[in-house]
C-alpha atoms as an extended CHARMM CRD file, in Angstrom:
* protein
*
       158  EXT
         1         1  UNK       CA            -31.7730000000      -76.3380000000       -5.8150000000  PROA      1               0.0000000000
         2         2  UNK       CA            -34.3670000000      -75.0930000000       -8.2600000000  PROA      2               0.0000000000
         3         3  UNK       CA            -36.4470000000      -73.3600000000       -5.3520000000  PROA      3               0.0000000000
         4         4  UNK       CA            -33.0160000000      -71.5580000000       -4.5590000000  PROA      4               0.0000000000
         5         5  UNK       CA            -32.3860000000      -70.9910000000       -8.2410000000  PROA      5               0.0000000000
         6         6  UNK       CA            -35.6660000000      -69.1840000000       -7.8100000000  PROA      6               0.0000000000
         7         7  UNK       CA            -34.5130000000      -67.0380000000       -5.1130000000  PROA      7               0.0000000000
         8         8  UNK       CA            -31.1380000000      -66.0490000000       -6.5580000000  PROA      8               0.0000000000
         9         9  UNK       CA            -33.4200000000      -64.9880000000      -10.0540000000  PROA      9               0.0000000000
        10        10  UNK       CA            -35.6950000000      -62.7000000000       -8.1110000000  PROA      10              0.0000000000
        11        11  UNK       CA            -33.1340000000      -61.3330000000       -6.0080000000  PROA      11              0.0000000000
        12        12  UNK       CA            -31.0570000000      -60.3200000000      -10.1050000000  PROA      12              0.0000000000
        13        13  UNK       CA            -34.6240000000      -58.7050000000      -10.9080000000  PROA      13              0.0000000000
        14        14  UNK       CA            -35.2390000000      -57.1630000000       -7.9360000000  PROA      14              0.0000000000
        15        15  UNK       CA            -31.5770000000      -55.7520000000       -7.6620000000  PROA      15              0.0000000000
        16        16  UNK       CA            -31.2800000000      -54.4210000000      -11.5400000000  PROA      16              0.0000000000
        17        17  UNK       CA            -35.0940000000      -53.3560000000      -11.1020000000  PROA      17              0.0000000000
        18        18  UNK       CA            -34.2810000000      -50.6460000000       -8.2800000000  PROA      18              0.0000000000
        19        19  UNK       CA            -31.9960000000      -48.8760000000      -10.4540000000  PROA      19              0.0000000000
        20        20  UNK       CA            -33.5130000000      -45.5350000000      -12.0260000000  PROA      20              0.0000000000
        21        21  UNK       CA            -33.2220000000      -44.6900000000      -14.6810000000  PROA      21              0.0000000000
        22        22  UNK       CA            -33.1800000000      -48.6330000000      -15.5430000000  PROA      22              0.0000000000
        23        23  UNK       CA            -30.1770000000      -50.5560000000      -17.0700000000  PROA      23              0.0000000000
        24        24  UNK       CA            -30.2630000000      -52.6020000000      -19.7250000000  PROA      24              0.0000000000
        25        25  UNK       CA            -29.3930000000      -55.9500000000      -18.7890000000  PROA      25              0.0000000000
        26        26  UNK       CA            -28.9520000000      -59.8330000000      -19.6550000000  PROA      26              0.0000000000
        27        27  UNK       CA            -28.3460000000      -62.9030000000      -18.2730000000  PROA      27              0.0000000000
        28        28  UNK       CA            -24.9050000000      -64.5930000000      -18.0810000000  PROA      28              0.0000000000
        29        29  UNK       CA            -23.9480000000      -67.9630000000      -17.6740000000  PROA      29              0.0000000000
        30        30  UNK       CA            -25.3090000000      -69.9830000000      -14.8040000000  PROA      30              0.0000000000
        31        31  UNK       CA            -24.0610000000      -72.4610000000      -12.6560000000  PROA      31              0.0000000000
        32        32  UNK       CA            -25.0610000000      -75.4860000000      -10.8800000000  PROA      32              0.0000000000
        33        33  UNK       CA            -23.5230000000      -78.5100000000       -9.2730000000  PROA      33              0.0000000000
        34        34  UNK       CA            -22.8240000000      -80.4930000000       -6.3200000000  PROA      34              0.0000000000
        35        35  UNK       CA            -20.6670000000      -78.3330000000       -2.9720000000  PROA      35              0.0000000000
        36        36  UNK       CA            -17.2480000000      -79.4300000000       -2.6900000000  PROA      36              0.0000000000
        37        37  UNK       CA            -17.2160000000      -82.0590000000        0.2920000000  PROA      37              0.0000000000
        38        38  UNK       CA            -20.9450000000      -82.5460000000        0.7000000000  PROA      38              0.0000000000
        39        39  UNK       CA            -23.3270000000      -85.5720000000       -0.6170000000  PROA      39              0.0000000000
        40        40  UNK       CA            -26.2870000000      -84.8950000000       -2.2820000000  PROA      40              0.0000000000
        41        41  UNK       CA            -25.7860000000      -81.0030000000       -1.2740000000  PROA      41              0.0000000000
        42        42  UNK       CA            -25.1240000000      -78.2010000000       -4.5260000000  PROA      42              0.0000000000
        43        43  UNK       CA            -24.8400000000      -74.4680000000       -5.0780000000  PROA      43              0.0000000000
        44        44  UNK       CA            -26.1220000000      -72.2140000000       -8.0310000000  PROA      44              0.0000000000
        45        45  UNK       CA            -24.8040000000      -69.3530000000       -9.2320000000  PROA      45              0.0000000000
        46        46  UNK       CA            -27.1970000000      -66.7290000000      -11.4290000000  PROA      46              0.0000000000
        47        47  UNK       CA            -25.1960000000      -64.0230000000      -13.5620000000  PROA      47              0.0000000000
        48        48  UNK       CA            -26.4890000000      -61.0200000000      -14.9230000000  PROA      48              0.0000000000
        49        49  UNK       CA            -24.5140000000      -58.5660000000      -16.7630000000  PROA      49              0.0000000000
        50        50  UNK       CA            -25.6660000000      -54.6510000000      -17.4100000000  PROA      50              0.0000000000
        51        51  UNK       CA            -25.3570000000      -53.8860000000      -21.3130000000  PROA      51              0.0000000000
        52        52  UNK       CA            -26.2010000000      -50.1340000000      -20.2030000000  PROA      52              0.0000000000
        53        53  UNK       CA            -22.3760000000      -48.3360000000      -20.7910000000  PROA      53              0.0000000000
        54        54  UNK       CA            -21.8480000000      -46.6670000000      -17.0910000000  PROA      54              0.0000000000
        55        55  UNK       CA            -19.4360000000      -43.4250000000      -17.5300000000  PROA      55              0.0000000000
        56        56  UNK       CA            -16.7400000000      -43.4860000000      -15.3240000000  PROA      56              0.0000000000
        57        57  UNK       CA            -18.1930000000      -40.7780000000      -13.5650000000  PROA      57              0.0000000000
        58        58  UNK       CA            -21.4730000000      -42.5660000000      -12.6360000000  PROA      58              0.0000000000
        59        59  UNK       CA            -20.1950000000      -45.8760000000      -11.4510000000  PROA      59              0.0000000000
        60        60  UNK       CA            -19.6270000000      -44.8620000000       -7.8630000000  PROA      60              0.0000000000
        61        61  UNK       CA            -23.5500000000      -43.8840000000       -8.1680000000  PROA      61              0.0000000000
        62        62  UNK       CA            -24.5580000000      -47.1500000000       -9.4930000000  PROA      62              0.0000000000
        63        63  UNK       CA            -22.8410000000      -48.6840000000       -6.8550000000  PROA      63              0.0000000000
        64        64  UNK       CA            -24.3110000000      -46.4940000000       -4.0050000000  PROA      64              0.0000000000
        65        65  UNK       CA            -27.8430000000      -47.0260000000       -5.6250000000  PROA      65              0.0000000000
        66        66  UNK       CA            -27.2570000000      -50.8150000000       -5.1960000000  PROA      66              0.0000000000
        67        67  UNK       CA            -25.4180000000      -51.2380000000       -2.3370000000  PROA      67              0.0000000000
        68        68  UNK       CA            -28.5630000000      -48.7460000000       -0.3510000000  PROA      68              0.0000000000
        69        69  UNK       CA            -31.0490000000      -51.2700000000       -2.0160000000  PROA      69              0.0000000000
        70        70  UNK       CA            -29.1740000000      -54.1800000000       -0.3390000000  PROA      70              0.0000000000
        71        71  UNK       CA            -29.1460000000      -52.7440000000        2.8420000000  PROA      71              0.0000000000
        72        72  UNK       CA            -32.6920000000      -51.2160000000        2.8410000000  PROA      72              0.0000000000
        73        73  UNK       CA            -33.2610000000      -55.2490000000        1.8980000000  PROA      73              0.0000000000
        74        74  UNK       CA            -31.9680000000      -56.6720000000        5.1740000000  PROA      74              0.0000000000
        75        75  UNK       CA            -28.8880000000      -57.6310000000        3.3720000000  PROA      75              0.0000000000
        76        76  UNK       CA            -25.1790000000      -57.3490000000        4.7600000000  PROA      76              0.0000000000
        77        77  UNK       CA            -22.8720000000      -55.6010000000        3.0500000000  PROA      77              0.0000000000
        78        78  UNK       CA            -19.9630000000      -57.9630000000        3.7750000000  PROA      78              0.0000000000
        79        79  UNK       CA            -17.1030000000      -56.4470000000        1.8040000000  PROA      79              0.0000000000
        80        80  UNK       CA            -16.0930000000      -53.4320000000        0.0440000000  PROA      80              0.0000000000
        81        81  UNK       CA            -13.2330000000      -53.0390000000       -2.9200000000  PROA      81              0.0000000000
        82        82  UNK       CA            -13.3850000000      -49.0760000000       -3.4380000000  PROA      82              0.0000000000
        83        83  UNK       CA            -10.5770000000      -50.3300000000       -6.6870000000  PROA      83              0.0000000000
        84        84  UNK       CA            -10.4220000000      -47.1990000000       -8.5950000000  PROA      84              0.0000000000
        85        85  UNK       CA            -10.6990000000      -49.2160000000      -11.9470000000  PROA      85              0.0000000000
        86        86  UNK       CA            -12.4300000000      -52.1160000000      -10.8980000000  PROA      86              0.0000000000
        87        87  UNK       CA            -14.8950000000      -51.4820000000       -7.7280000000  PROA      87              0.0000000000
        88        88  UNK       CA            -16.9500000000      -54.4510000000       -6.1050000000  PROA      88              0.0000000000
        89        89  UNK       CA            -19.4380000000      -54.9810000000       -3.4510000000  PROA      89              0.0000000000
        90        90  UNK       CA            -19.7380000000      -57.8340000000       -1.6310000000  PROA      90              0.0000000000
        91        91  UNK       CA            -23.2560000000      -58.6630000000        0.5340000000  PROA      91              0.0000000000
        92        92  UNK       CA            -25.0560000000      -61.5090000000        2.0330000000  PROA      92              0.0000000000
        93        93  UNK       CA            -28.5350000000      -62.5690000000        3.1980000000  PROA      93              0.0000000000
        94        94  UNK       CA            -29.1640000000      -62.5300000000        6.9170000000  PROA      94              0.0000000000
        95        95  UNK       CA            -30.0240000000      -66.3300000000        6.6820000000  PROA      95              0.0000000000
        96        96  UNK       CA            -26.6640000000      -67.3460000000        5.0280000000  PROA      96              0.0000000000
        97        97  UNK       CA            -28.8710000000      -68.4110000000        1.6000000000  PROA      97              0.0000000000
        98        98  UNK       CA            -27.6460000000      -66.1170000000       -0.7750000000  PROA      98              0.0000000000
        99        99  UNK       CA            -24.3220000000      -64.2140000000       -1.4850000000  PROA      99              0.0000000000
       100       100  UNK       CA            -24.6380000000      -61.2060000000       -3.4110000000  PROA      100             0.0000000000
       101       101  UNK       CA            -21.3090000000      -59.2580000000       -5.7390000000  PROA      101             0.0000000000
       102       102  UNK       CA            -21.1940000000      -56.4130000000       -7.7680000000  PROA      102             0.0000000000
       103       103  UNK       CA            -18.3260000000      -56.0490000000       -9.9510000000  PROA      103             0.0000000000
       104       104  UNK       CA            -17.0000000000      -53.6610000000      -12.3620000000  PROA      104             0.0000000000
       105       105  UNK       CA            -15.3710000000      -55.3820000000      -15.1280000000  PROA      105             0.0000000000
       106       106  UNK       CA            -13.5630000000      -54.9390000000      -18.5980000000  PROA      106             0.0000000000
       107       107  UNK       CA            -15.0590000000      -51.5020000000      -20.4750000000  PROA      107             0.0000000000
       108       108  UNK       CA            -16.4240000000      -50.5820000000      -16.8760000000  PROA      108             0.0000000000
       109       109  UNK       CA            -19.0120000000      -53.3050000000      -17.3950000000  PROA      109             0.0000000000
       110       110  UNK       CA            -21.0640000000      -54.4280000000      -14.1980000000  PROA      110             0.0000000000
       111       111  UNK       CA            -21.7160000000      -58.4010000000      -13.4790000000  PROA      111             0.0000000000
       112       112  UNK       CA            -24.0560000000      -59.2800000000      -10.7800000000  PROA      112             0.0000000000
       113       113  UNK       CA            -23.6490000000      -62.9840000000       -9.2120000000  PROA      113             0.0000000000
       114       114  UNK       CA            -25.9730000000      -64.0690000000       -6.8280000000  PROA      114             0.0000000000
       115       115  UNK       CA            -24.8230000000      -67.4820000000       -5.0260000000  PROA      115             0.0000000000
       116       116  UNK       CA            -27.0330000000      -70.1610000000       -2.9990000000  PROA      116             0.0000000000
       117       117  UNK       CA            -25.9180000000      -72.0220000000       -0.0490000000  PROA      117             0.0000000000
       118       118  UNK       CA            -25.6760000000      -75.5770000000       -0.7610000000  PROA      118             0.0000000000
       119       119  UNK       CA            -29.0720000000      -76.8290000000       -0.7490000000  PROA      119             0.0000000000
       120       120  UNK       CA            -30.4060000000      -80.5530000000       -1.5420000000  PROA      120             0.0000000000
       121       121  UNK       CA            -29.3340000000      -81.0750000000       -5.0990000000  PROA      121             0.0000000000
       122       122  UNK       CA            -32.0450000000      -81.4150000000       -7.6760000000  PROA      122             0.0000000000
       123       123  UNK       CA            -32.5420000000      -80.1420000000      -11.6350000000  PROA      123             0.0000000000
       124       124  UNK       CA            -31.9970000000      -76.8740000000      -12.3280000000  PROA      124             0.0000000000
       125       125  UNK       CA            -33.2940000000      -75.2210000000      -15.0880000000  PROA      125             0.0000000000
       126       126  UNK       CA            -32.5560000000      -72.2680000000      -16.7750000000  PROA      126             0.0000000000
       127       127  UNK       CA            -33.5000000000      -68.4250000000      -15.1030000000  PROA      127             0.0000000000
       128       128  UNK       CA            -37.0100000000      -67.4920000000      -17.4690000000  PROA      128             0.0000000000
       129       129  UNK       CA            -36.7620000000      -63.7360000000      -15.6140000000  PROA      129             0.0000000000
       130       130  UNK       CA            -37.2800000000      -61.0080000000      -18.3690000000  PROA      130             0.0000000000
       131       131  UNK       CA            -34.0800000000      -59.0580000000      -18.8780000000  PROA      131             0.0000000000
       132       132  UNK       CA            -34.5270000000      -55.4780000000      -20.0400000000  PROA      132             0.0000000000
       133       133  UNK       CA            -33.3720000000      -55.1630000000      -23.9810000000  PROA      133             0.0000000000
       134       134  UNK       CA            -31.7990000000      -57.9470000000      -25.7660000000  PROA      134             0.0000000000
       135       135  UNK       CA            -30.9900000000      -61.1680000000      -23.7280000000  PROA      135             0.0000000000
       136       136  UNK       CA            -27.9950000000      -62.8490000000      -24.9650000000  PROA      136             0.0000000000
       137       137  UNK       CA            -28.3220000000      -65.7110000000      -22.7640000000  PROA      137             0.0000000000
       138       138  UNK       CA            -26.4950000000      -68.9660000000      -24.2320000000  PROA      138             0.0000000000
       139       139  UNK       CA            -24.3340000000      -66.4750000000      -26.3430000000  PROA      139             0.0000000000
       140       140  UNK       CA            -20.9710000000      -64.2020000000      -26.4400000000  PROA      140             0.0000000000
       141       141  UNK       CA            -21.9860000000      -61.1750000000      -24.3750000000  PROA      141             0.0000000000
       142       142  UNK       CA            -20.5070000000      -57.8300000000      -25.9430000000  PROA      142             0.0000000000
       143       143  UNK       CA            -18.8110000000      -54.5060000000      -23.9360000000  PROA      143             0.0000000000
       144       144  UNK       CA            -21.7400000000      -52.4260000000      -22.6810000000  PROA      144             0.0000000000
       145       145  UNK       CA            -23.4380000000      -51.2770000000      -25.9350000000  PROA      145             0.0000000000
       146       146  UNK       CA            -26.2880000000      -49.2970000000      -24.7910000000  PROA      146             0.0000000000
       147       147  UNK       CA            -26.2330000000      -45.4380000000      -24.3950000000  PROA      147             0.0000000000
       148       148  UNK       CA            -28.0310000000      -44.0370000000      -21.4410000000  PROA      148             0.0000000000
       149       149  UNK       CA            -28.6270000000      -39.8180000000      -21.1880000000  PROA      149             0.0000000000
       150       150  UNK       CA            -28.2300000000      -40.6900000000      -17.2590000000  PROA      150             0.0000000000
       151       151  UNK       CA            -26.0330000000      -43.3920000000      -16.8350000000  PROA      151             0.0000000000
       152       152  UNK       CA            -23.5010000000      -43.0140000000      -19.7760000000  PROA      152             0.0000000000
       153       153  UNK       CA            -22.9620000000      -39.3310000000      -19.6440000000  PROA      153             0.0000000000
       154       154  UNK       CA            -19.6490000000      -37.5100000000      -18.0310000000  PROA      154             0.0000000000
       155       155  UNK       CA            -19.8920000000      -35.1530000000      -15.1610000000  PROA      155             0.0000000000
       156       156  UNK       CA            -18.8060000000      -32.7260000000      -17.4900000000  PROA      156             0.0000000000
       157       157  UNK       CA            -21.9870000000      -33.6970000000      -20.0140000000  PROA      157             0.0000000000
       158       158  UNK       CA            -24.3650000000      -32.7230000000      -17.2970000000  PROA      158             0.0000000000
């Protein structure tokens, strides 16, 4: 599990790092524990959530810049939610290992999950990736709180 664990961090960096201009992000809460049905088999689940505030105007771009990433990746973009209010993204690794989503949330705030396949079960410790600005990991995450020229402004601001 901690090898996937592993995978599923680099695959939050690598994601959030092929953004431009970059987001501010942080890690959420992570999850780890034995598959439904299946001895001595688990599943973990990294978060990440961007703090960077995403006008309503840009988050169709984030999305594109994202979903192009996955795809330029080898990963397959498995479902779409084009949810005025509350987009998503839905992908997977070729290999069945990871499961990618990329939600728009409460405030227009943008959660990452990346899920393993269940994998021999083992310790899992906690993702050490560097976030970019403050990482609230192990504590209440606020509403997107930082500005971005790029990313925060309106259509009509450009």
């Amino acid at each position: 599990m901690q090898e996937a664990a592993e995978k599923a961090d680099a695959l939050v960096l690598e994601t959030l790092s092929s953004v431009e201009p970059p987001l501010h992000w942080t890690h959420d809460v992570s999850d780890d524990g034995p598959c439904a049905g299946s001895s001595g088999l688990g599943d973990v689940t990294r978060r990440a959530v961007v703090m960077t505030r995403v006008s309503t105007e840009r988050r169709a771009a984030l999305l594109g810049v994202i979903e192009r990433f996955w795809k330029k990746s080898g990963y397959k973009i498995t479902k779409v939610n084009p949810n005025r209010e509350f987009p998503a993204i839905y992908a997977a690794a070729g290999d069945g290992v990871l499961k990618m989503t990329l939600t728009v949330g409460y405030k227009g705030q943008f959660h990452l999950n990346v899920q393993t396949a269940c994998v021999k079960q083992s310790e899992v410790a906690q993702p050490t990736t560097q976030t970019v600005g403050h990482d609230y990991q192990g504590k209440k995450i606020p509403t997107p709180n930082v500005e971005s020229q790029f990313w925060s402004a309106r259509s009509d601001d450009s």
